[in-house]
Short mmCIF file of C-alpha atoms and ligand atoms in Angstrom, two decimals:
data_model
loop_
_atom_site.label_atom_id
_atom_site.label_comp_id
_atom_site.label_asym_id
_atom_site.label_seq_id
_atom_site.Cartn_x
_atom_site.Cartn_y
_atom_site.Cartn_z
CA MET A 1 -60.00 187.19 -64.84
CA ASN A 2 -61.19 184.51 -67.27
CA ARG A 3 -64.72 184.50 -66.40
CA SER A 4 -64.89 188.18 -67.05
CA ARG A 5 -63.29 187.79 -70.25
CA THR A 6 -65.63 185.68 -71.30
CA ARG A 7 -68.52 187.66 -70.38
CA ALA A 8 -67.07 190.95 -72.14
CA ALA A 9 -66.64 188.51 -75.46
CA LEU A 10 -70.30 187.55 -75.28
CA GLY A 11 -71.32 190.93 -74.67
CA ALA A 12 -69.50 191.74 -77.52
CA LEU A 13 -71.20 189.49 -79.83
CA CYS A 14 -74.46 190.15 -78.39
CA SER A 15 -74.05 193.79 -79.55
CA VAL A 16 -72.41 192.85 -83.09
CA GLY A 17 -75.24 190.77 -83.44
CA LEU A 18 -77.96 193.13 -82.72
CA ALA A 19 -76.22 196.05 -85.01
CA CYS A 20 -76.42 193.00 -88.02
CA LEU A 21 -79.97 192.24 -87.41
CA ILE A 22 -80.76 196.30 -87.32
CA TRP A 23 -78.74 196.22 -90.84
CA GLU A 24 -80.47 193.42 -92.28
CA GLY A 25 -83.79 194.78 -91.55
CA PHE A 26 -82.96 197.96 -92.91
CA ALA A 27 -81.58 196.54 -96.12
CA ARG A 28 -84.74 194.29 -96.33
CA SER A 29 -87.03 197.25 -95.42
CA GLY A 30 -87.28 198.66 -99.31
CA LEU A 31 -86.32 201.89 -97.83
CA PHE A 32 -83.78 201.86 -100.41
CA ALA A 33 -83.43 200.16 -103.80
CA PRO A 34 -81.48 197.19 -102.91
CA ALA A 35 -78.36 198.61 -104.83
CA LEU A 36 -77.82 201.22 -102.52
CA ALA A 37 -78.54 198.88 -99.24
CA PRO A 38 -77.01 195.49 -99.81
CA SER A 39 -77.88 192.59 -97.81
CA LEU A 40 -75.42 190.82 -95.42
CA THR A 41 -74.66 187.90 -97.68
CA LEU A 42 -73.69 190.48 -100.38
CA ILE A 43 -71.37 192.38 -98.06
CA VAL A 44 -69.67 189.29 -96.70
CA SER A 45 -69.32 187.73 -100.23
CA ALA A 46 -67.76 190.97 -101.78
CA LEU A 47 -65.57 190.92 -98.48
CA GLY A 48 -64.37 187.48 -98.89
CA ARG A 49 -64.00 187.87 -102.92
CA MET A 50 -61.52 190.95 -101.93
CA VAL A 51 -59.88 189.12 -99.21
CA LEU A 52 -59.36 186.18 -101.29
CA SER A 53 -57.87 188.19 -104.30
CA GLY A 54 -55.51 189.86 -102.07
CA ALA A 55 -56.90 193.38 -102.87
CA MET A 56 -58.35 193.91 -99.26
CA LEU A 57 -54.84 193.11 -97.77
CA TRP A 58 -52.95 195.64 -99.92
CA HIS A 59 -55.64 198.52 -99.37
CA ALA A 60 -55.46 197.83 -95.61
CA LEU A 61 -51.47 197.61 -95.89
CA TYR A 62 -51.45 201.04 -97.56
CA THR A 63 -53.74 202.67 -94.70
CA LEU A 64 -51.92 201.23 -92.09
CA TYR A 65 -48.77 202.30 -93.13
CA ARG A 66 -50.18 205.76 -93.71
CA VAL A 67 -51.93 205.89 -90.37
CA LEU A 68 -48.83 204.67 -88.66
CA PHE A 69 -46.35 206.65 -90.10
CA GLY A 70 -48.27 209.63 -89.10
CA PHE A 71 -49.17 208.48 -85.54
CA VAL A 72 -45.63 207.71 -84.60
CA LEU A 73 -44.35 210.56 -85.70
CA ALA A 74 -46.96 212.58 -84.32
CA SER A 75 -46.45 210.70 -81.04
CA ALA A 76 -42.71 211.22 -80.58
CA VAL A 77 -43.34 215.04 -81.21
CA GLY A 78 -46.07 215.62 -79.24
CA VAL A 79 -45.07 214.15 -75.93
CA PHE A 80 -41.66 215.78 -76.58
CA ILE A 81 -43.57 219.19 -77.21
CA GLY A 82 -46.13 218.08 -74.27
CA ILE A 83 -43.21 217.42 -71.60
CA LEU A 84 -41.26 220.77 -72.63
CA MET A 85 -44.31 222.61 -72.01
CA GLY A 86 -45.27 221.12 -68.49
CA ARG A 87 -41.45 221.61 -67.32
CA PHE A 88 -40.43 224.99 -68.73
CA ARG A 89 -42.80 228.05 -68.72
CA ARG A 90 -41.24 229.75 -71.56
CA VAL A 91 -41.96 226.63 -73.87
CA GLU A 92 -45.63 226.59 -72.65
CA ARG A 93 -46.16 230.68 -73.12
CA PHE A 94 -45.01 229.76 -76.73
CA PHE A 95 -47.10 226.68 -77.62
CA VAL A 96 -50.23 227.14 -75.87
CA PRO A 97 -51.65 229.95 -77.84
CA LEU A 98 -50.53 228.10 -80.98
CA VAL A 99 -52.22 224.62 -79.83
CA SER A 100 -55.35 226.19 -78.61
CA VAL A 101 -55.65 227.83 -82.26
CA LEU A 102 -54.61 224.82 -84.47
CA MET A 103 -56.49 222.19 -82.51
CA PRO A 104 -60.19 223.31 -83.24
CA ILE A 105 -59.61 223.05 -86.99
CA PRO A 106 -60.93 219.90 -88.15
CA SER A 107 -58.16 218.02 -90.10
CA LEU A 108 -59.80 217.50 -93.02
CA ALA A 109 -60.00 220.92 -93.63
CA TRP A 110 -56.32 220.90 -94.45
CA VAL A 111 -56.72 218.38 -97.00
CA PRO A 112 -57.17 220.77 -99.71
CA VAL A 113 -53.63 222.82 -98.79
CA PHE A 114 -51.80 219.50 -98.24
CA ILE A 115 -52.66 218.17 -101.47
CA LEU A 116 -51.27 221.61 -103.01
CA TRP A 117 -48.24 221.43 -101.19
CA PHE A 118 -47.61 217.53 -101.54
CA GLY A 119 -49.80 216.64 -104.39
CA LEU A 120 -51.92 213.63 -104.52
CA GLY A 121 -50.47 210.16 -102.57
CA ASN A 122 -48.79 209.39 -99.60
CA ALA A 123 -47.01 212.46 -98.20
CA ALA A 124 -50.40 214.43 -98.49
CA THR A 125 -52.21 211.70 -96.07
CA ILE A 126 -49.35 211.59 -93.95
CA ALA A 127 -48.95 214.96 -93.26
CA LEU A 128 -52.92 215.11 -92.74
CA VAL A 129 -52.32 212.16 -90.01
CA PHE A 130 -49.47 213.69 -88.60
CA TYR A 131 -51.60 217.05 -88.29
CA ALA A 132 -54.57 215.25 -86.58
CA ALA A 133 -52.84 213.13 -83.99
CA THR A 134 -50.18 215.77 -82.77
CA PHE A 135 -52.61 217.89 -80.86
CA PRO A 136 -54.11 215.35 -78.35
CA ALA A 137 -50.51 214.07 -77.65
CA ILE A 138 -49.29 217.38 -76.82
CA PHE A 139 -52.57 218.49 -75.16
CA ASN A 140 -52.73 215.27 -72.73
CA THR A 141 -48.90 215.01 -72.18
CA TRP A 142 -48.57 218.71 -70.97
CA THR A 143 -51.68 218.07 -68.96
CA GLY A 144 -50.00 214.81 -67.31
CA VAL A 145 -46.73 216.40 -66.69
CA ARG A 146 -48.50 218.97 -64.89
CA SER A 147 -50.89 217.01 -62.61
CA VAL A 148 -47.77 215.11 -61.66
CA ASN A 149 -47.87 214.58 -57.63
CA ARG A 150 -46.14 217.15 -55.71
CA LEU A 151 -45.07 214.32 -53.30
CA TRP A 152 -43.42 212.45 -55.58
CA ILE A 153 -41.41 215.27 -56.86
CA ARG A 154 -40.44 216.42 -53.10
CA SER A 155 -39.93 212.62 -52.01
CA ALA A 156 -37.66 212.35 -54.92
CA GLU A 157 -35.76 215.40 -54.45
CA ALA A 158 -35.29 214.69 -51.00
CA MET A 159 -33.66 211.35 -51.61
CA GLY A 160 -31.23 212.96 -53.88
CA ALA A 161 -32.89 212.86 -57.38
CA ASP A 162 -31.17 215.56 -60.01
CA GLU A 163 -32.78 216.91 -62.67
CA ARG A 164 -32.32 214.30 -65.24
CA ALA A 165 -33.44 211.49 -62.37
CA LEU A 166 -36.37 213.85 -61.68
CA PHE A 167 -37.30 213.52 -65.30
CA GLN A 168 -36.71 210.02 -66.15
CA LYS A 169 -37.95 208.41 -62.85
CA VAL A 170 -40.70 210.64 -61.55
CA VAL A 171 -42.02 212.92 -64.23
CA LEU A 172 -42.36 210.46 -67.09
CA PRO A 173 -43.83 207.24 -65.23
CA GLY A 174 -46.07 209.52 -63.20
CA SER A 175 -47.51 211.25 -66.20
CA LEU A 176 -48.09 207.83 -67.81
CA PRO A 177 -51.88 207.72 -67.45
CA PHE A 178 -52.53 211.11 -69.31
CA VAL A 179 -49.68 210.23 -72.19
CA ILE A 180 -51.78 206.90 -72.85
CA ALA A 181 -54.79 208.69 -72.95
CA GLY A 182 -53.18 211.08 -75.05
CA LEU A 183 -52.04 208.35 -77.58
CA ARG A 184 -55.25 206.58 -77.52
CA GLN A 185 -57.18 209.85 -78.66
CA ALA A 186 -54.46 210.71 -81.05
CA PHE A 187 -54.57 207.33 -82.84
CA ALA A 188 -58.46 207.57 -83.15
CA ARG A 189 -58.09 210.87 -84.91
CA ALA A 190 -55.10 209.54 -87.03
CA TRP A 191 -57.64 206.73 -88.05
CA ILE A 192 -60.54 209.48 -89.10
CA ALA A 193 -57.98 211.47 -90.87
CA VAL A 194 -56.18 208.41 -92.81
CA VAL A 195 -59.76 207.48 -94.25
CA GLY A 196 -60.98 210.73 -94.77
CA GLY A 197 -57.58 212.08 -96.37
CA GLU A 198 -57.56 208.88 -98.63
CA MET A 199 -60.65 209.56 -99.89
CA ILE A 200 -59.76 212.96 -101.61
CA ALA A 201 -55.87 212.84 -101.90
CA ALA A 202 -54.95 208.97 -102.29
CA THR A 203 -54.52 207.30 -105.62
CA ASN A 204 -55.43 203.53 -106.41
CA TRP A 205 -54.67 202.20 -102.61
CA GLY A 206 -56.09 202.72 -99.58
CA LEU A 207 -59.65 201.58 -97.64
CA GLY A 208 -60.88 205.16 -97.97
CA TRP A 209 -59.90 205.38 -101.60
CA VAL A 210 -61.89 201.92 -102.11
CA ILE A 211 -64.78 203.58 -100.65
CA PHE A 212 -64.66 206.42 -102.52
CA ASP A 213 -64.03 204.88 -105.60
CA SER A 214 -66.64 202.36 -105.42
CA LYS A 215 -69.38 205.07 -105.62
CA GLU A 216 -68.36 205.83 -109.00
CA PHE A 217 -69.61 202.21 -109.85
CA LEU A 218 -72.49 202.10 -107.18
CA ASN A 219 -70.56 199.00 -105.67
CA THR A 220 -72.25 199.49 -102.48
CA ASP A 221 -71.20 195.88 -101.07
CA VAL A 222 -67.45 196.92 -101.66
CA MET A 223 -68.26 200.15 -99.91
CA MET A 224 -69.55 198.39 -96.96
CA ALA A 225 -66.97 195.83 -96.77
CA SER A 226 -64.14 198.19 -96.89
CA LEU A 227 -66.11 200.09 -94.05
CA ALA A 228 -66.31 196.80 -91.90
CA VAL A 229 -62.50 196.18 -92.16
CA ILE A 230 -61.82 199.77 -90.91
CA GLY A 231 -63.90 199.29 -87.94
CA ILE A 232 -62.41 196.25 -87.18
CA ILE A 233 -58.79 197.32 -87.48
CA GLY A 234 -59.54 200.49 -85.33
CA PHE A 235 -61.31 198.11 -82.69
CA THR A 236 -57.94 195.68 -83.02
CA PHE A 237 -55.86 198.80 -82.02
CA GLU A 238 -57.67 199.78 -79.14
CA ARG A 239 -58.21 196.46 -77.96
CA LEU A 240 -55.00 194.77 -78.76
CA ILE A 241 -52.28 197.85 -78.37
CA PHE A 242 -53.38 200.40 -76.10
CA GLN A 243 -55.39 198.06 -73.64
CA THR A 244 -52.61 195.59 -72.95
CA ILE A 245 -50.36 198.81 -72.75
CA GLU A 246 -52.67 200.06 -70.19
CA GLN A 247 -53.02 196.75 -68.29
CA ARG A 248 -49.27 196.32 -67.92
CA THR A 249 -48.56 199.71 -66.58
CA VAL A 250 -51.03 202.33 -65.37
CA SER A 251 -53.73 199.88 -64.40
CA ARG A 252 -51.01 197.49 -62.72
CA TRP A 253 -49.93 200.32 -60.66
CA GLY A 254 -53.06 201.29 -59.63
CA MET A 255 -53.17 204.88 -61.01
CA VAL A 256 -56.23 204.19 -63.19
CA LYS A 257 -58.96 201.44 -63.10
CA THR A 258 -59.26 198.74 -65.58
CA VAL A 259 -62.07 198.95 -68.41
CA ARG A 260 -63.36 195.95 -69.22
CA GLY A 261 -66.16 195.21 -72.16
CA MET B 1 -22.27 220.36 -30.49
CA HIS B 2 -26.23 220.02 -31.54
CA GLN B 3 -27.23 217.51 -34.57
CA ILE B 4 -29.66 220.21 -35.61
CA GLU B 5 -29.80 223.85 -34.66
CA LEU B 6 -32.54 226.42 -35.95
CA ARG B 7 -31.28 229.86 -35.35
CA ASN B 8 -34.13 232.71 -35.54
CA ILE B 9 -35.88 231.07 -38.27
CA ALA B 10 -38.89 233.44 -39.93
CA LEU B 11 -40.70 232.49 -43.00
CA GLU B 12 -43.42 234.48 -44.77
CA TYR B 13 -45.51 233.51 -47.34
CA ALA B 14 -45.79 236.31 -49.82
CA SER B 15 -48.90 236.11 -52.03
CA THR B 16 -50.24 238.89 -54.03
CA GLU B 17 -53.29 239.59 -51.93
CA ASN B 18 -51.97 238.89 -48.45
CA HIS B 19 -48.94 238.03 -46.26
CA VAL B 20 -48.84 235.35 -43.90
CA THR B 21 -46.03 235.36 -41.12
CA ALA B 22 -45.78 231.55 -40.87
CA LEU B 23 -43.16 231.49 -38.46
CA GLN B 24 -41.41 234.23 -36.49
CA ASP B 25 -37.84 233.92 -34.45
CA VAL B 26 -38.30 230.03 -34.15
CA SER B 27 -35.00 228.74 -32.50
CA PHE B 28 -34.52 225.46 -30.77
CA SER B 29 -31.90 222.57 -31.30
CA VAL B 30 -31.76 218.49 -31.62
CA GLU B 31 -29.43 216.65 -30.15
CA ALA B 32 -28.04 213.50 -31.90
CA SER B 33 -30.37 210.63 -31.83
CA GLU B 34 -32.71 212.50 -29.95
CA PHE B 35 -36.67 211.69 -30.51
CA LEU B 36 -37.99 215.61 -30.98
CA CYS B 37 -42.04 215.95 -30.90
CA VAL B 38 -43.73 219.50 -32.37
CA VAL B 39 -46.82 219.97 -31.19
CA GLY B 40 -49.28 222.93 -31.77
CA GLN B 41 -52.53 223.92 -33.02
CA SER B 42 -53.58 223.63 -36.54
CA GLY B 43 -52.04 226.29 -38.96
CA CYS B 44 -49.06 227.06 -36.20
CA GLY B 45 -46.31 226.82 -38.69
CA LYS B 46 -45.24 223.19 -37.83
CA THR B 47 -45.29 221.64 -41.76
CA THR B 48 -43.71 224.75 -42.84
CA MET B 49 -40.72 224.63 -39.99
CA LEU B 50 -40.33 221.09 -41.02
CA ASN B 51 -40.17 222.00 -44.76
CA ILE B 52 -37.58 224.38 -44.14
CA VAL B 53 -35.51 221.93 -42.11
CA ALA B 54 -36.14 219.42 -45.19
CA GLY B 55 -34.76 222.31 -47.57
CA PHE B 56 -38.18 222.43 -49.49
CA LEU B 57 -38.78 226.08 -48.19
CA LYS B 58 -35.89 228.91 -47.98
CA PRO B 59 -36.31 230.80 -44.73
CA THR B 60 -37.35 234.82 -45.08
CA LYS B 61 -34.76 234.88 -42.01
CA GLY B 62 -32.39 232.79 -39.79
CA GLU B 63 -29.93 229.73 -40.53
CA ILE B 64 -30.15 226.03 -40.03
CA LEU B 65 -27.06 224.16 -38.76
CA ILE B 66 -26.58 220.57 -38.96
CA GLY B 67 -24.05 218.81 -37.77
CA GLY B 68 -22.41 222.10 -37.33
CA LYS B 69 -22.52 223.34 -40.87
CA ALA B 70 -25.38 225.75 -42.01
CA VAL B 71 -27.57 224.17 -44.72
CA THR B 72 -29.46 225.69 -47.53
CA GLY B 73 -30.84 223.43 -49.60
CA LYS B 74 -31.78 219.40 -49.74
CA GLY B 75 -29.77 216.88 -48.69
CA LEU B 76 -29.04 213.10 -48.31
CA ASP B 77 -28.25 213.83 -44.76
CA ARG B 78 -31.92 214.17 -44.19
CA GLY B 79 -34.95 211.47 -44.71
CA VAL B 80 -38.34 212.79 -45.16
CA VAL B 81 -41.87 211.07 -44.41
CA PHE B 82 -44.84 212.55 -45.23
CA GLN B 83 -48.54 212.06 -43.98
CA ASP B 84 -49.87 211.45 -47.44
CA PHE B 85 -49.81 207.68 -48.49
CA ALA B 86 -49.52 209.11 -52.03
CA GLN B 87 -45.64 209.80 -51.27
CA LEU B 88 -44.59 206.30 -52.84
CA PHE B 89 -44.10 206.12 -56.35
CA PRO B 90 -47.09 203.68 -57.38
CA TRP B 91 -45.30 202.36 -60.69
CA ARG B 92 -42.54 200.98 -58.08
CA THR B 93 -42.87 197.69 -56.03
CA ALA B 94 -42.44 198.22 -52.51
CA GLN B 95 -38.81 197.10 -52.75
CA ARG B 96 -37.69 199.51 -56.00
CA ASN B 97 -39.24 202.47 -53.68
CA VAL B 98 -36.76 201.83 -51.31
CA GLU B 99 -34.30 201.57 -53.39
CA PHE B 100 -34.81 204.88 -54.85
CA GLY B 101 -32.67 206.68 -52.78
CA LEU B 102 -29.81 204.23 -53.04
CA GLU B 103 -30.12 204.50 -56.57
CA MET B 104 -29.55 208.19 -56.55
CA LYS B 105 -26.32 207.61 -54.68
CA GLY B 106 -25.14 204.89 -57.51
CA ILE B 107 -25.03 202.06 -55.22
CA SER B 108 -24.70 198.61 -57.53
CA LYS B 109 -28.11 196.74 -58.13
CA GLU B 110 -27.21 193.82 -56.23
CA GLU B 111 -26.25 196.02 -53.00
CA ARG B 112 -29.39 197.96 -53.41
CA ALA B 113 -31.62 195.08 -53.00
CA GLU B 114 -29.85 193.63 -50.21
CA ILE B 115 -30.00 196.84 -48.38
CA ALA B 116 -33.91 197.40 -49.62
CA LEU B 117 -34.81 193.93 -48.25
CA ARG B 118 -32.95 194.65 -44.73
CA PHE B 119 -34.82 197.64 -44.39
CA LEU B 120 -38.25 196.14 -45.58
CA LYS B 121 -37.56 193.34 -42.87
CA LEU B 122 -36.86 195.92 -40.39
CA VAL B 123 -40.48 197.37 -40.82
CA ASN B 124 -41.94 193.96 -41.30
CA LEU B 125 -42.89 193.94 -44.94
CA GLU B 126 -40.26 191.40 -46.68
CA LYS B 127 -42.91 189.61 -47.80
CA PHE B 128 -44.37 192.25 -49.71
CA ALA B 129 -41.17 193.37 -51.17
CA ARG B 130 -42.83 192.71 -55.07
CA SER B 131 -46.10 194.49 -54.22
CA TYR B 132 -47.07 197.67 -55.40
CA PRO B 133 -48.16 200.46 -53.35
CA HIS B 134 -52.09 200.11 -54.31
CA GLU B 135 -51.44 196.44 -53.01
CA LEU B 136 -50.75 197.56 -49.48
CA SER B 137 -52.61 199.17 -46.72
CA GLY B 138 -52.34 202.55 -45.45
CA GLY B 139 -50.38 201.64 -42.64
CA MET B 140 -48.03 199.44 -44.81
CA GLN B 141 -47.62 201.94 -47.29
CA GLN B 142 -46.49 204.34 -44.37
CA ARG B 143 -44.06 201.56 -43.36
CA VAL B 144 -42.65 201.53 -46.57
CA ALA B 145 -42.20 205.11 -46.56
CA ILE B 146 -40.48 204.96 -43.48
CA ALA B 147 -38.01 202.15 -44.63
CA ARG B 148 -37.23 204.40 -47.93
CA ALA B 149 -36.26 207.40 -45.80
CA LEU B 150 -33.85 205.03 -43.85
CA ALA B 151 -32.48 202.95 -46.57
CA TYR B 152 -29.85 205.68 -47.89
CA ASN B 153 -28.87 205.87 -44.03
CA PRO B 154 -29.64 209.69 -43.49
CA ALA B 155 -28.90 210.82 -39.86
CA VAL B 156 -32.08 212.99 -39.59
CA LEU B 157 -35.33 211.77 -40.03
CA LEU B 158 -37.96 214.38 -40.73
CA MET B 159 -41.75 213.28 -40.19
CA ASP B 160 -44.78 215.38 -40.84
CA GLU B 161 -47.65 213.66 -39.05
CA PRO B 162 -46.94 210.04 -40.78
CA PHE B 163 -49.76 208.19 -38.94
CA ALA B 164 -52.06 210.99 -39.08
CA ALA B 165 -54.62 209.56 -41.66
CA LEU B 166 -54.43 205.76 -40.06
CA ASP B 167 -57.14 204.45 -37.81
CA ALA B 168 -56.44 204.25 -34.08
CA LEU B 169 -55.79 200.55 -33.64
CA THR B 170 -53.15 200.67 -36.48
CA ARG B 171 -51.74 204.30 -35.39
CA GLU B 172 -50.93 202.78 -31.93
CA GLU B 173 -49.02 199.94 -33.56
CA MET B 174 -46.95 202.17 -35.67
CA GLN B 175 -46.19 204.30 -32.50
CA ARG B 176 -44.58 200.98 -30.71
CA PHE B 177 -43.23 199.82 -34.04
CA LEU B 178 -41.74 203.30 -34.62
CA VAL B 179 -40.04 203.51 -31.46
CA ASP B 180 -38.36 200.01 -31.78
CA VAL B 181 -37.17 201.26 -35.41
CA TRP B 182 -35.84 204.39 -33.78
CA ARG B 183 -34.17 202.68 -31.14
CA GLU B 184 -32.50 200.32 -33.71
CA THR B 185 -31.05 202.80 -35.99
CA LYS B 186 -30.24 205.65 -33.22
CA LYS B 187 -31.60 208.40 -35.84
CA THR B 188 -32.09 212.14 -34.83
CA VAL B 189 -36.02 212.53 -35.37
CA ILE B 190 -38.00 215.66 -35.92
CA TYR B 191 -41.68 214.25 -35.79
CA VAL B 192 -44.67 216.66 -36.13
CA THR B 193 -48.10 216.15 -34.88
CA HIS B 194 -51.07 217.94 -33.41
CA ASN B 195 -51.97 214.46 -31.47
CA VAL B 196 -50.63 215.28 -27.76
CA ALA B 197 -50.77 211.47 -26.63
CA GLU B 198 -48.93 210.45 -29.48
CA ALA B 199 -46.10 213.19 -28.85
CA VAL B 200 -46.09 212.35 -24.91
CA TYR B 201 -45.29 208.57 -26.21
CA LEU B 202 -42.82 208.79 -28.61
CA ALA B 203 -40.66 212.00 -27.93
CA ASP B 204 -37.69 212.42 -25.42
CA ARG B 205 -38.56 215.88 -25.50
CA ILE B 206 -41.51 217.77 -27.15
CA ILE B 207 -42.01 221.65 -28.53
CA VAL B 208 -45.11 223.47 -28.37
CA PHE B 209 -45.80 225.71 -31.28
CA SER B 210 -48.04 228.91 -30.95
CA PRO B 211 -49.75 230.47 -33.70
CA HIS B 212 -50.20 233.70 -35.38
CA PRO B 213 -47.08 234.12 -36.02
CA GLY B 214 -45.85 230.54 -35.21
CA THR B 215 -43.21 230.53 -32.66
CA VAL B 216 -41.80 227.97 -29.62
CA LYS B 217 -43.86 228.60 -26.85
CA ALA B 218 -42.64 226.03 -24.26
CA GLN B 219 -40.96 222.90 -23.84
CA VAL B 220 -41.24 219.63 -21.99
CA LYS B 221 -38.94 216.81 -21.54
CA ILE B 222 -40.35 213.60 -21.12
CA ALA B 223 -38.55 211.78 -18.86
CA LEU B 224 -40.38 208.21 -18.88
CA PRO B 225 -38.99 204.93 -19.33
CA ARG B 226 -39.81 203.36 -22.64
CA PRO B 227 -41.76 201.58 -23.58
CA ARG B 228 -44.30 203.99 -21.67
CA ASP B 229 -47.43 202.68 -20.08
CA THR B 230 -50.09 205.42 -22.02
CA LEU B 231 -52.48 204.82 -18.85
CA SER B 232 -50.03 205.58 -15.71
CA VAL B 233 -50.35 208.63 -13.89
CA GLU B 234 -47.10 210.17 -14.81
CA PHE B 235 -48.29 209.53 -18.52
CA LEU B 236 -51.30 211.63 -18.24
CA ASN B 237 -49.78 214.60 -16.30
CA TYR B 238 -47.43 215.05 -19.11
CA GLN B 239 -50.29 215.05 -21.61
CA LYS B 240 -52.15 217.36 -18.81
CA GLU B 241 -49.03 219.65 -18.98
CA VAL B 242 -48.75 219.68 -22.86
CA VAL B 243 -52.24 220.31 -23.58
CA TYR B 244 -51.97 223.20 -20.81
CA HIS B 245 -49.27 224.55 -23.12
CA ILE B 246 -51.03 224.46 -25.86
CA VAL B 247 -54.42 225.96 -24.77
CA GLU B 248 -52.94 228.91 -22.46
CA ARG B 249 -53.25 232.21 -23.78
CA LYS B 250 -50.19 234.49 -24.00
N1 ATP C 1 -48.04 227.67 -49.41
C1 ATP C 1 -49.17 228.69 -48.76
N2 ATP C 1 -49.33 229.86 -48.91
C2 ATP C 1 -49.51 230.47 -47.94
N3 ATP C 1 -49.60 230.53 -46.81
C3 ATP C 1 -49.49 229.06 -46.41
C4 ATP C 1 -49.07 228.10 -47.05
N4 ATP C 1 -48.66 226.98 -46.33
C5 ATP C 1 -49.17 227.44 -45.33
N5 ATP C 1 -49.62 228.56 -45.10
C6 ATP C 1 -50.11 229.25 -43.86
O1 ATP C 1 -49.03 229.23 -42.84
C7 ATP C 1 -49.41 228.75 -41.72
C8 ATP C 1 -48.64 227.65 -41.15
O2 ATP C 1 -49.27 226.42 -42.04
P1 ATP C 1 -48.38 225.06 -41.72
O3 ATP C 1 -49.08 224.13 -42.95
O4 ATP C 1 -47.20 225.23 -41.45
O5 ATP C 1 -49.62 224.97 -40.36
P2 ATP C 1 -49.10 223.21 -39.69
O6 ATP C 1 -49.10 223.72 -38.17
O7 ATP C 1 -48.57 222.31 -40.22
O8 ATP C 1 -50.99 223.11 -39.56
P3 ATP C 1 -51.47 221.68 -39.81
O9 ATP C 1 -51.55 221.19 -38.05
O10 ATP C 1 -53.25 221.91 -39.72
O11 ATP C 1 -50.85 220.94 -40.66
C9 ATP C 1 -51.06 228.96 -41.53
O12 ATP C 1 -51.82 229.80 -41.66
C10 ATP C 1 -51.29 228.79 -43.21
O13 ATP C 1 -52.48 229.37 -43.72
MG1 MG C 2 -49.14 220.35 -41.36
#
């Protein structure tokens, strides 16, 4: 366990180091003017400056607020609808066409519409995140409920489980691998949506807004620093939250293989 | 009074393209505490029959009486063990799997744990109470499944080839073990298998099914004392007799 962790950490260090080297080479190659492709030292010092002034913290907090608000709402709604679709034919017939048509529309395509509806600010971005995250949650939960092993249902029924017990004690845990996969995918989409949404719909705060705003003043070091923060936060969520949940539940139960690295 | 009685059971699987008459006019009965084995070629309707007795399928014709009363659905008077190891709930430990039926009955937590541990002990798995199914071997998982089916104390145990997916050595061990458990708990058992030696080893009586449509073809009473010597002449003669009924043309 410990050894494989160390190995994974070493692997991560190598790949990040390599990416930094390539960037540095690119920055110094003269392909673009230095103002457009800042070197690592400039990026790091911009990052340090923003962290120390507290600005970065606020930008990140605003973004996190928007993404979590939308994501949690989308998860609750998505899992709920997905389960109903998996259990009841009529609900399924109603939602399948709707989901199939709405899912392929890129969430960013909705930004202008949402701005008209909600104005610039938090509401439009949150709506966007909600839109982006709901469909993967619905779709995966629905698949998960349908894939619950029939023998589990039969065994439970033979042991006297009623509809409610069946649902709570068999269908829900039985579809958990899919639900977790769905939430993971939903978060990834939400994260993309929040940054994209902030670029257009946000005012004054948010990581996406900083990047877009920096373009006006050619602050490429600030842009790159914010991009790095976006990457780090996304990675932290994936690692700390989803991977931990997975390890404590479906991996522990042998329902999915543990992924390392 | 018979413990279980099937009266003129028929079942047709009706899909859009074709109708399969899986069972036709199946009648037999099982006495209390009897160990009944059902054998027959693949596709002769053994699983279908068991699913009807368990209440998972409704017969097209006929009725089933348990303890003299007609039953139509599932019930806690019957415990079921399937062939597939995957019947255990992977998200529950062995003990919590065994507790499931007791939970449905509304038995308190302490009592549940106590009963579950008692049945895990019966199947020699008390040390693995806290293991998850994927941490157990196939034979161990089937033993947990048996403990689970026994724990809520059904009068009847229905088993569909529970040891078919095990290797030969483990299977023999499990058969010996099942006879012990059966003698200790005095359950009425219907045990489906296509392994004739297994049936002769386990059963008080064997019912032979013939296919297309599935129906009862012969009955063989096994009058051998237990534990049975699988190499004795009598044992082999019984085996021959059962095989003869299986392969003989109508
Ligand atoms: N769900 C189903 N739909 C349609 N036909 C079915 C279905 N299940 C079984 N059958 C048919 O019913 C017949 C009996 O099947 P069943 O599974 O009861 O046989 P079995 O004796 O248990 O065979 P095996 O020893 O291979 O398990 C077979 O001809 C099969 O094709
Ligand atoms: Mg079968």
